[in-house]
mmCIF file of C-alpha atoms and ligand atoms in Angstrom:
data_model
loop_
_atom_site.group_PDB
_atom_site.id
_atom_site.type_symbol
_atom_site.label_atom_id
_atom_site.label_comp_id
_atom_site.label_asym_id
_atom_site.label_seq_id
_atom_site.Cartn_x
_atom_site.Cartn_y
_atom_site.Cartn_z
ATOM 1 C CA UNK A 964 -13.772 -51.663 56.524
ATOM 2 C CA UNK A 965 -13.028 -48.416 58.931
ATOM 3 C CA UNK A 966 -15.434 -46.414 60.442
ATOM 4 C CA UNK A 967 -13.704 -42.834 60.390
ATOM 5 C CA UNK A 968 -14.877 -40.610 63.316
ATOM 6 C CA UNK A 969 -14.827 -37.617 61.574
ATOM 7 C CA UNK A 970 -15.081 -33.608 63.274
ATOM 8 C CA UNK A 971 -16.441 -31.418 60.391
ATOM 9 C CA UNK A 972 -16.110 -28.436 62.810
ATOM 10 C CA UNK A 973 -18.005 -25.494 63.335
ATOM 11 C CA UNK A 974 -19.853 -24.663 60.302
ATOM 12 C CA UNK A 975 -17.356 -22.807 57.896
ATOM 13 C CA UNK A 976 -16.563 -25.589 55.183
ATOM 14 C CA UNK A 977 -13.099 -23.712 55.371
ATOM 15 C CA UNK A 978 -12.505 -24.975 58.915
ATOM 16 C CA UNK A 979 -12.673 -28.491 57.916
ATOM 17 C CA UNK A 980 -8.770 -30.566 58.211
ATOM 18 C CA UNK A 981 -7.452 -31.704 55.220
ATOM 19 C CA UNK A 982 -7.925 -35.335 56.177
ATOM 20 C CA UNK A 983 -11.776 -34.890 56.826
ATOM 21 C CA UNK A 984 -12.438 -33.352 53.422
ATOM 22 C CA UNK A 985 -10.223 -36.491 51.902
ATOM 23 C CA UNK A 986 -12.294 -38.788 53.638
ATOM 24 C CA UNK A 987 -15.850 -37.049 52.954
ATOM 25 C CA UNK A 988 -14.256 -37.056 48.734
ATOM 26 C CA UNK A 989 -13.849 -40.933 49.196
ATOM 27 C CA UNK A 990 -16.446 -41.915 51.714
ATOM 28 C CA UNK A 991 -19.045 -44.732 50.660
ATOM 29 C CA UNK A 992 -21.479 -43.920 52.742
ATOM 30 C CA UNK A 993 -21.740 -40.751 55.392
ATOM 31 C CA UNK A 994 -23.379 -41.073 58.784
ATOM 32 C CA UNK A 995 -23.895 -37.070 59.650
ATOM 33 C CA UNK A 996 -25.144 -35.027 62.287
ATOM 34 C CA UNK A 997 -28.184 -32.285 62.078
ATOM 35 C CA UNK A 998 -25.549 -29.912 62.909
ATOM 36 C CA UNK A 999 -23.283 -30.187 59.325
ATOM 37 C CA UNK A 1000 -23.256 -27.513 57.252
ATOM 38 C CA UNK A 1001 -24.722 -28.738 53.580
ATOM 39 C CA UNK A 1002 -21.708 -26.918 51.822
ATOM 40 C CA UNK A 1003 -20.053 -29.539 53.894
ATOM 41 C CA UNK A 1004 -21.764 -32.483 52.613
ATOM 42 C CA UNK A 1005 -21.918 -31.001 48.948
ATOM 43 C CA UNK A 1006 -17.818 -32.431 49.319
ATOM 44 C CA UNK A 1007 -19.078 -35.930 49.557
ATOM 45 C CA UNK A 1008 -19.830 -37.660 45.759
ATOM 46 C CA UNK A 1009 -23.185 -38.540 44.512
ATOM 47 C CA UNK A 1010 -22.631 -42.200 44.194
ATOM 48 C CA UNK A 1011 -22.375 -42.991 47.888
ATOM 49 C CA UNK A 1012 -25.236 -43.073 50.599
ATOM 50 C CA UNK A 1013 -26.034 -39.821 53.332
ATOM 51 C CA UNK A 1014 -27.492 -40.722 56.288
ATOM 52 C CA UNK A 1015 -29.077 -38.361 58.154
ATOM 53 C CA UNK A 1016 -29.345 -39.345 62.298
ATOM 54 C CA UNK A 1017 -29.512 -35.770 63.276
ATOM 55 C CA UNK A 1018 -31.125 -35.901 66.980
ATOM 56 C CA UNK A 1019 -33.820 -33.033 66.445
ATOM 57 C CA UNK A 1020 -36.417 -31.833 68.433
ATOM 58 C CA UNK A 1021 -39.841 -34.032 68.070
ATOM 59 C CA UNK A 1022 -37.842 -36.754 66.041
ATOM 60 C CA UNK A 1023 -35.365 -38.056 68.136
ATOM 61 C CA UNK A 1024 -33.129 -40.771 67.073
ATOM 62 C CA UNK A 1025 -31.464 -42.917 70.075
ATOM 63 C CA UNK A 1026 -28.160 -42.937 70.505
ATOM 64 C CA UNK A 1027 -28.417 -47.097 70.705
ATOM 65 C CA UNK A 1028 -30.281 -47.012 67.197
ATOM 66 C CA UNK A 1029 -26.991 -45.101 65.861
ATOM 67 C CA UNK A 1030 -24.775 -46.754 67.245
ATOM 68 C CA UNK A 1031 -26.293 -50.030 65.559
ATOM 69 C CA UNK A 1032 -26.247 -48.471 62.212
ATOM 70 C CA UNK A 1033 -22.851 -47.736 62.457
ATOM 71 C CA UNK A 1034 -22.247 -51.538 63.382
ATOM 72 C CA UNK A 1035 -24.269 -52.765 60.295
ATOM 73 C CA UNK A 1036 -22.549 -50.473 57.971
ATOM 74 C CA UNK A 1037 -18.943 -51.575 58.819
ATOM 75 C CA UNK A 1038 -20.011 -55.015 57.862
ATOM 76 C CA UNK A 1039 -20.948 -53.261 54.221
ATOM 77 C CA UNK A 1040 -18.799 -50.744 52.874
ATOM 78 C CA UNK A 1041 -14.809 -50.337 52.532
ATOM 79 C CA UNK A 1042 -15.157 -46.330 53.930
ATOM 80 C CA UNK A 1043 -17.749 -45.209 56.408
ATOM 81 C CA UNK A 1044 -17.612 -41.774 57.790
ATOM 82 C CA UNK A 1045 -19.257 -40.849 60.425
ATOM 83 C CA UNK A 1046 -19.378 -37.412 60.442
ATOM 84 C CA UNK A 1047 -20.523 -35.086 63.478
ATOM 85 C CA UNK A 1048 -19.847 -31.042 64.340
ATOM 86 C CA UNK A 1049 -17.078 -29.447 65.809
ATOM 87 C CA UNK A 1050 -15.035 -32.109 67.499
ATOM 88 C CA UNK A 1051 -16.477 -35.678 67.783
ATOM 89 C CA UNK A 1052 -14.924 -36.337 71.521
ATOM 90 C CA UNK A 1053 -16.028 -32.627 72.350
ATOM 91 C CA UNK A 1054 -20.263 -33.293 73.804
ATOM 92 C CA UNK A 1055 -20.470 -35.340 70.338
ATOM 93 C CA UNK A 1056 -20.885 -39.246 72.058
ATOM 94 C CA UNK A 1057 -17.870 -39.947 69.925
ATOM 95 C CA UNK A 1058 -16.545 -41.959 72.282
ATOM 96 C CA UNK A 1059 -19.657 -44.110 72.729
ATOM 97 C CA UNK A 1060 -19.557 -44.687 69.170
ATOM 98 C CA UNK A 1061 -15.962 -45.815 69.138
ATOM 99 C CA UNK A 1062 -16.634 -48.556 72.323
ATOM 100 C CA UNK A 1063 -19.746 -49.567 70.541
ATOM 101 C CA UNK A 1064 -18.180 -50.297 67.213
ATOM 102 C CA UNK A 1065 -14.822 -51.772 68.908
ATOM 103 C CA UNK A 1066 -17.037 -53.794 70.943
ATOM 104 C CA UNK A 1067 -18.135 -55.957 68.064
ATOM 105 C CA UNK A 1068 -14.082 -55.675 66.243
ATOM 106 C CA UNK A 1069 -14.945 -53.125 63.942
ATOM 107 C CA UNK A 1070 -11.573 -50.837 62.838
ATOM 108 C CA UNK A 1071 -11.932 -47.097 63.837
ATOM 109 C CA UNK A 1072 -10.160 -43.932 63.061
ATOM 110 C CA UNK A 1073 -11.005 -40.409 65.081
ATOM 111 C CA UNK A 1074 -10.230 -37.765 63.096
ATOM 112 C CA UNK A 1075 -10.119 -34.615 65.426
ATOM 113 C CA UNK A 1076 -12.410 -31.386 63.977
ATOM 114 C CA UNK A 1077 -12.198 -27.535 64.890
ATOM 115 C CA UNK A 1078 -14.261 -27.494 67.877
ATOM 116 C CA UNK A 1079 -16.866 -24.828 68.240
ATOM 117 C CA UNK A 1080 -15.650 -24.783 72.109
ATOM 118 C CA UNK A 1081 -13.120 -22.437 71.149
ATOM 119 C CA UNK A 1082 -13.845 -21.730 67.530
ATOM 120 C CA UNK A 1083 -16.728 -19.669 68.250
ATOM 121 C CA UNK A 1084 -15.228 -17.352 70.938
ATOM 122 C CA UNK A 1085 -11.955 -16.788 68.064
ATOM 123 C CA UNK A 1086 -14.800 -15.867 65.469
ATOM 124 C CA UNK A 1087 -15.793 -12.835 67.622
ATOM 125 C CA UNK A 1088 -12.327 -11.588 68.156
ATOM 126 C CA UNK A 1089 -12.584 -13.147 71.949
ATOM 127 C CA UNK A 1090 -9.138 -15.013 72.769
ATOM 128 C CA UNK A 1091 -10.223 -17.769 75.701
ATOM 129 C CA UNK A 1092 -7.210 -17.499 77.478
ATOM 130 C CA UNK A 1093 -5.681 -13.655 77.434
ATOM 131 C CA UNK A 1094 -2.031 -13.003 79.563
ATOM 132 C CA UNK A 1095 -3.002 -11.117 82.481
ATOM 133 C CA UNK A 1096 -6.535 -11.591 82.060
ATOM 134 C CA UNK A 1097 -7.617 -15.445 82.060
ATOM 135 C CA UNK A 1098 -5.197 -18.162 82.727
ATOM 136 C CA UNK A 1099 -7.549 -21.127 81.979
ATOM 137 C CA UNK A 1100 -10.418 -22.134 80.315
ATOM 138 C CA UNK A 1101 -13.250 -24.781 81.553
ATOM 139 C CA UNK A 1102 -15.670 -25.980 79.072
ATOM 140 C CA UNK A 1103 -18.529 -27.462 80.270
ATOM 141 C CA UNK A 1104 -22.325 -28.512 79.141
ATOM 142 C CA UNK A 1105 -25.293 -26.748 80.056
ATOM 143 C CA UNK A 1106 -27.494 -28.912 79.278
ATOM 144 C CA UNK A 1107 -29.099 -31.070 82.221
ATOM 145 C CA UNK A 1108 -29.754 -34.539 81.893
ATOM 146 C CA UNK A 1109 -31.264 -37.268 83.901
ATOM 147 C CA UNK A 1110 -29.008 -39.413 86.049
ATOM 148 C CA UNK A 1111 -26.067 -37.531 84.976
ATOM 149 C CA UNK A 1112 -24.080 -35.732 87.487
ATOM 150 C CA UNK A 1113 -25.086 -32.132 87.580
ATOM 151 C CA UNK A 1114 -22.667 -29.616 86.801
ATOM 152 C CA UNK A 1115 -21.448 -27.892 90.390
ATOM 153 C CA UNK A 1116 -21.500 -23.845 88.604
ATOM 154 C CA UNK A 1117 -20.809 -22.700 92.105
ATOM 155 C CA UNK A 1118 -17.439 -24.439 92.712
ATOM 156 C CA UNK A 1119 -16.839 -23.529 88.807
ATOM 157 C CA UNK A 1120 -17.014 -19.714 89.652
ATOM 158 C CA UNK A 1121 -14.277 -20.229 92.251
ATOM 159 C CA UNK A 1122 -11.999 -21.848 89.847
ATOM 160 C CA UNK A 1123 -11.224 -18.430 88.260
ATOM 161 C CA UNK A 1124 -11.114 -19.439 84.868
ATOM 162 C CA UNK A 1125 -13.183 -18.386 81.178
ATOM 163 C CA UNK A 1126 -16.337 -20.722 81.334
ATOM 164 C CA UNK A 1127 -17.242 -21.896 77.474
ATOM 165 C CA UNK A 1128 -21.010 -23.272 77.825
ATOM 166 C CA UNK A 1129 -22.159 -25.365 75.052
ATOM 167 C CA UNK A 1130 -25.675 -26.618 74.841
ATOM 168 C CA UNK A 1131 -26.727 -23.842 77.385
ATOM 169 C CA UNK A 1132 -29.233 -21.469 75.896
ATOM 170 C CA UNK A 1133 -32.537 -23.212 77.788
ATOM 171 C CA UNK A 1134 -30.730 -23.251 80.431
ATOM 172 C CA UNK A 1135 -28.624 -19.468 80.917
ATOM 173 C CA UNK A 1136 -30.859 -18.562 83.819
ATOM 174 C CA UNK A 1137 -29.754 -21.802 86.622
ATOM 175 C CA UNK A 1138 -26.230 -21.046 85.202
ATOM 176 C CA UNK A 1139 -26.395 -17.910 86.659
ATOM 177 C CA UNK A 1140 -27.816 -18.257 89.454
ATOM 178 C CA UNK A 1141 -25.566 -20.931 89.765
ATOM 179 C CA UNK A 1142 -22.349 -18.876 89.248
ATOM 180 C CA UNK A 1143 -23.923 -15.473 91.143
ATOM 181 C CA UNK A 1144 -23.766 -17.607 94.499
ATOM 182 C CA UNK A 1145 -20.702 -18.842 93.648
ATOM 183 C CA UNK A 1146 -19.168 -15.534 94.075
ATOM 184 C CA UNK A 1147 -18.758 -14.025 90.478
ATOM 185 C CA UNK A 1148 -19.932 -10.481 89.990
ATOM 186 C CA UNK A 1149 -22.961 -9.441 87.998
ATOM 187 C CA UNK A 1150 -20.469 -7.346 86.205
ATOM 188 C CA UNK A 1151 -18.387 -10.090 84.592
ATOM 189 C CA UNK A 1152 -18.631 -10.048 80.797
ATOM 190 C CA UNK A 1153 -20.164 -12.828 78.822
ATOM 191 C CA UNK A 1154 -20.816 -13.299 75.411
ATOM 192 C CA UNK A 1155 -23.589 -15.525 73.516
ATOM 193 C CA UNK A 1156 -22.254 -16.694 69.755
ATOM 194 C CA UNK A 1157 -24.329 -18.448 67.866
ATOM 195 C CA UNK A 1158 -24.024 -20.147 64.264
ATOM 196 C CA UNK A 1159 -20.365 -19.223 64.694
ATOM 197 C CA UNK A 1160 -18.585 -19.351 61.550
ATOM 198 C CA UNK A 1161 -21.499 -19.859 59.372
ATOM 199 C CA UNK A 1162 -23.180 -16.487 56.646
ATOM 200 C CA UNK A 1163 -25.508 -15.859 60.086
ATOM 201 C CA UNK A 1164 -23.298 -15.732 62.787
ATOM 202 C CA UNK A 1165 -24.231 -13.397 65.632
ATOM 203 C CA UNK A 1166 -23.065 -11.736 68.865
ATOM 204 C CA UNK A 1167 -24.715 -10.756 71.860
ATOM 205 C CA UNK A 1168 -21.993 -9.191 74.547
ATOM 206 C CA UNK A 1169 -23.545 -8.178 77.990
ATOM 207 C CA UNK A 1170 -23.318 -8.995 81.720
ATOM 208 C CA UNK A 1171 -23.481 -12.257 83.945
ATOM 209 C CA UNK A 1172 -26.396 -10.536 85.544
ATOM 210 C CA UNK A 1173 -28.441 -9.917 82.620
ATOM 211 C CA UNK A 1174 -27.802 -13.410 80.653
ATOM 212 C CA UNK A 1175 -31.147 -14.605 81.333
ATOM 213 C CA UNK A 1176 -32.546 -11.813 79.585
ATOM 214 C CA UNK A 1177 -29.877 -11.753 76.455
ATOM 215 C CA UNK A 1178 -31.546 -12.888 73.269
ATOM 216 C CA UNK A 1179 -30.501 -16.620 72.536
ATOM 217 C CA UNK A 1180 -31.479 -19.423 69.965
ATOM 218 C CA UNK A 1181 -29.222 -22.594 69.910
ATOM 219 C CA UNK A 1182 -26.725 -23.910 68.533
ATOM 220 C CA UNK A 1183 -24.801 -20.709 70.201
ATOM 221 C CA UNK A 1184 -21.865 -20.844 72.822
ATOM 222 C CA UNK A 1185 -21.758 -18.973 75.855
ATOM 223 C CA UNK A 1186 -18.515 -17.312 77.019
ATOM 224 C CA UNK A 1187 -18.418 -16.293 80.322
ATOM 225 C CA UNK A 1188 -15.078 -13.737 82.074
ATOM 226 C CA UNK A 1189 -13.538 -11.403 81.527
ATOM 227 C CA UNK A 1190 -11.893 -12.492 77.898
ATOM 228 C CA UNK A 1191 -15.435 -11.995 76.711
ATOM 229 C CA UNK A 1192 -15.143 -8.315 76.375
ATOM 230 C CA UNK A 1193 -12.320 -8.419 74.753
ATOM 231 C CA UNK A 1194 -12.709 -7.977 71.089
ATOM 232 C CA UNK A 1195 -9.666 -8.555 68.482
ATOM 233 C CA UNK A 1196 -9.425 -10.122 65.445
ATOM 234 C CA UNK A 1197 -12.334 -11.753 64.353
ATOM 235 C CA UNK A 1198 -12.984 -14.642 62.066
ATOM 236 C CA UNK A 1199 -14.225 -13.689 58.455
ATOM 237 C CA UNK A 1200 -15.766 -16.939 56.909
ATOM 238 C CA UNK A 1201 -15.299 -15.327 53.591
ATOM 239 C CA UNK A 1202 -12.200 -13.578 54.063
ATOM 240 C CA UNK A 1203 -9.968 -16.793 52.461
ATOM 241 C CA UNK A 1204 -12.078 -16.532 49.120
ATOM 242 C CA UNK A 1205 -11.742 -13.206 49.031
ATOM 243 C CA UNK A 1206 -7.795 -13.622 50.002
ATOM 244 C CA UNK A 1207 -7.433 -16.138 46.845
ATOM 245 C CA UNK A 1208 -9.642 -14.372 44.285
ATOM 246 C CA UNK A 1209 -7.058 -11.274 44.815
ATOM 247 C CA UNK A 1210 -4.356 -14.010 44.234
ATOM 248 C CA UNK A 1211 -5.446 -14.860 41.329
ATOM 249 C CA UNK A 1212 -5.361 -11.504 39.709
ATOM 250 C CA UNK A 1213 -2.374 -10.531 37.417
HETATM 251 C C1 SAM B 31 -23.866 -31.764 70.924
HETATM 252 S S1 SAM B 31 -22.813 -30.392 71.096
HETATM 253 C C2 SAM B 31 -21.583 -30.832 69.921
HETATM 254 C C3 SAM B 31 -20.313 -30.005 70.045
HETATM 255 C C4 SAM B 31 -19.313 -30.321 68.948
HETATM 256 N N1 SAM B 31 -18.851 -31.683 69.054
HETATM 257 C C5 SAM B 31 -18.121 -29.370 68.972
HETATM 258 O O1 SAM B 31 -16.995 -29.793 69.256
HETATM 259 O O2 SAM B 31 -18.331 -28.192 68.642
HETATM 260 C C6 SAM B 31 -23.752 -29.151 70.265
HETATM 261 C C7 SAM B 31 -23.469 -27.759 70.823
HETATM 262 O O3 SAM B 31 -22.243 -27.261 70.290
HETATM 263 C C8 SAM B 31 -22.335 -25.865 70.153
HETATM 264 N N2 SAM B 31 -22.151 -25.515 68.744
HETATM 265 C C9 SAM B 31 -21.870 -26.361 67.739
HETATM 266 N N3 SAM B 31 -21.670 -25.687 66.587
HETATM 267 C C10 SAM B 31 -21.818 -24.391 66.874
HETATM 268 C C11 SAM B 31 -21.713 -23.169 66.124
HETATM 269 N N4 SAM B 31 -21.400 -23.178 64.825
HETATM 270 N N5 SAM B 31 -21.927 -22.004 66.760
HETATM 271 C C12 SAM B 31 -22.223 -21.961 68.072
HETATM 272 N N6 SAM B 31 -22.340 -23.072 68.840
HETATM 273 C C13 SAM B 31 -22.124 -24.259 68.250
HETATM 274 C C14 SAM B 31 -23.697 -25.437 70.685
HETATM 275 O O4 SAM B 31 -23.574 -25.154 72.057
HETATM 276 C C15 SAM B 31 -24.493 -26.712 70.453
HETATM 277 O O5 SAM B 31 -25.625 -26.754 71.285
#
């Protein structure tokens, strides 16, 4: 009776660890996110239960009512995966999960996932630390909550190091204002990625000054320094099919 924590990363079913697509093959029932990719939960067999507890706009599920779920189901099945995006300790409330369930002596298991933190930057060729261009990287939410303490942007543009802003479309103009009278130029290069690693992924490069204005729909990542002009090697989500299919030619 283990609850596995499970990461199913960023979107690509590719990016998934090995241990994550065991589990999903042998899971009794899966607990997923609105963020997991279906080709993701095509892995998991017919015979055992998907629950959907996606948090959506308009139908909002409390964090309390899945935490309880996942407290029931421990008591029922021999494999329960809890499956969220990206990383499950990364903005996922994988770590409320874990207290809640070893609260009550349930057995738990994280199982770390490719985080979209830095998998999404990598899928448009931008490295988040560069030599001689960014020697750090700070990733932070940009989404503002109640009673939570607020994120300081102005001491964050001192720090000198690439910002990664998850959960900050709705909220791109405070951020920089935020970081403007903090001292970082209106020049400085950001980047907004969203659906990274999924058939749809996009890119919108531009300028700390402009963000506000850049075209943005969630769930996208923003990148803000100089690393976000920078543009190597980018991520092809069907590059490893295409890779084996020439394998497999004689
Ligand atoms: C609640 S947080 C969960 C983050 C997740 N645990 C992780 O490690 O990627 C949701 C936010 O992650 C980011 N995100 C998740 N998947 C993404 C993707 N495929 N492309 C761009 N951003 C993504 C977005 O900022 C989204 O609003």
């Amino acid at each position: 009776m283990t609850v596995f924590l499970v990461g199913a990363g960023p979107g690509d079913p590719d990016l998934l660890t090995v241990k994550a697509a065991r589990l999903l093959q042998r899971a009794d029932v899966v607990v997923h996110d609105a963020l997991v990719d279906d080709r993701i939960l095509d892995l998991v067999p017919r015979t055992a239960r998907l629950i959907d507890v996606g948090k959506r706009p308009g139908a909002r599920i409390e964090q309390a009512s899945i935490n309880s779920t996942l407290i029931d189901l421990s008591s029922q099945y021999a494999c329960i995966v809890r499956l969220k995006g990206g990383d499950p300790y990364v903005f996922g409330r994988g770590g409320e999960e874990a207290q809640a369930l070893l609260a009550v002596g349930a057995e738990v298991e994280v199982v770390p996932g490719v985080s979209s933190a830095f998998a999404a930057a990598a899928a448009v060729g931008i490295p988040v630390t560069h030599r001689g261009v960014s020697p750090a990287v700070t990733v932070v939410t940009g989404h503002r909550r109640d009673g939570e303490v607020e994120v300081d942007w102005v001491s964050l543009a001192k720090a000198g190091s690439t910002l990664v802003v998850l959960m900050g479309v709705a909220e791109r103009e405070s951020i920089a204002v935020g970081l403007l009278a903090g001292g970082l130029s209106p020049d400085l290069p950001v980047a907004i990625v969203e659906r990274a690693t999924r058939p749809d992924q996009t890119v919108v490069r531009g300028r700390l000054g402009d963000l506000s204005r850049l075209p943005a729909n969630p769930p996208a990542v923003i990148v803000i320094g100089a690393v976000a002009a920078l543009d190597t090697a980018c991520y092809l989500p069907t590059a490893l099919q295409r890779c084996c299919t020439e394998l497999a030619q004689p």
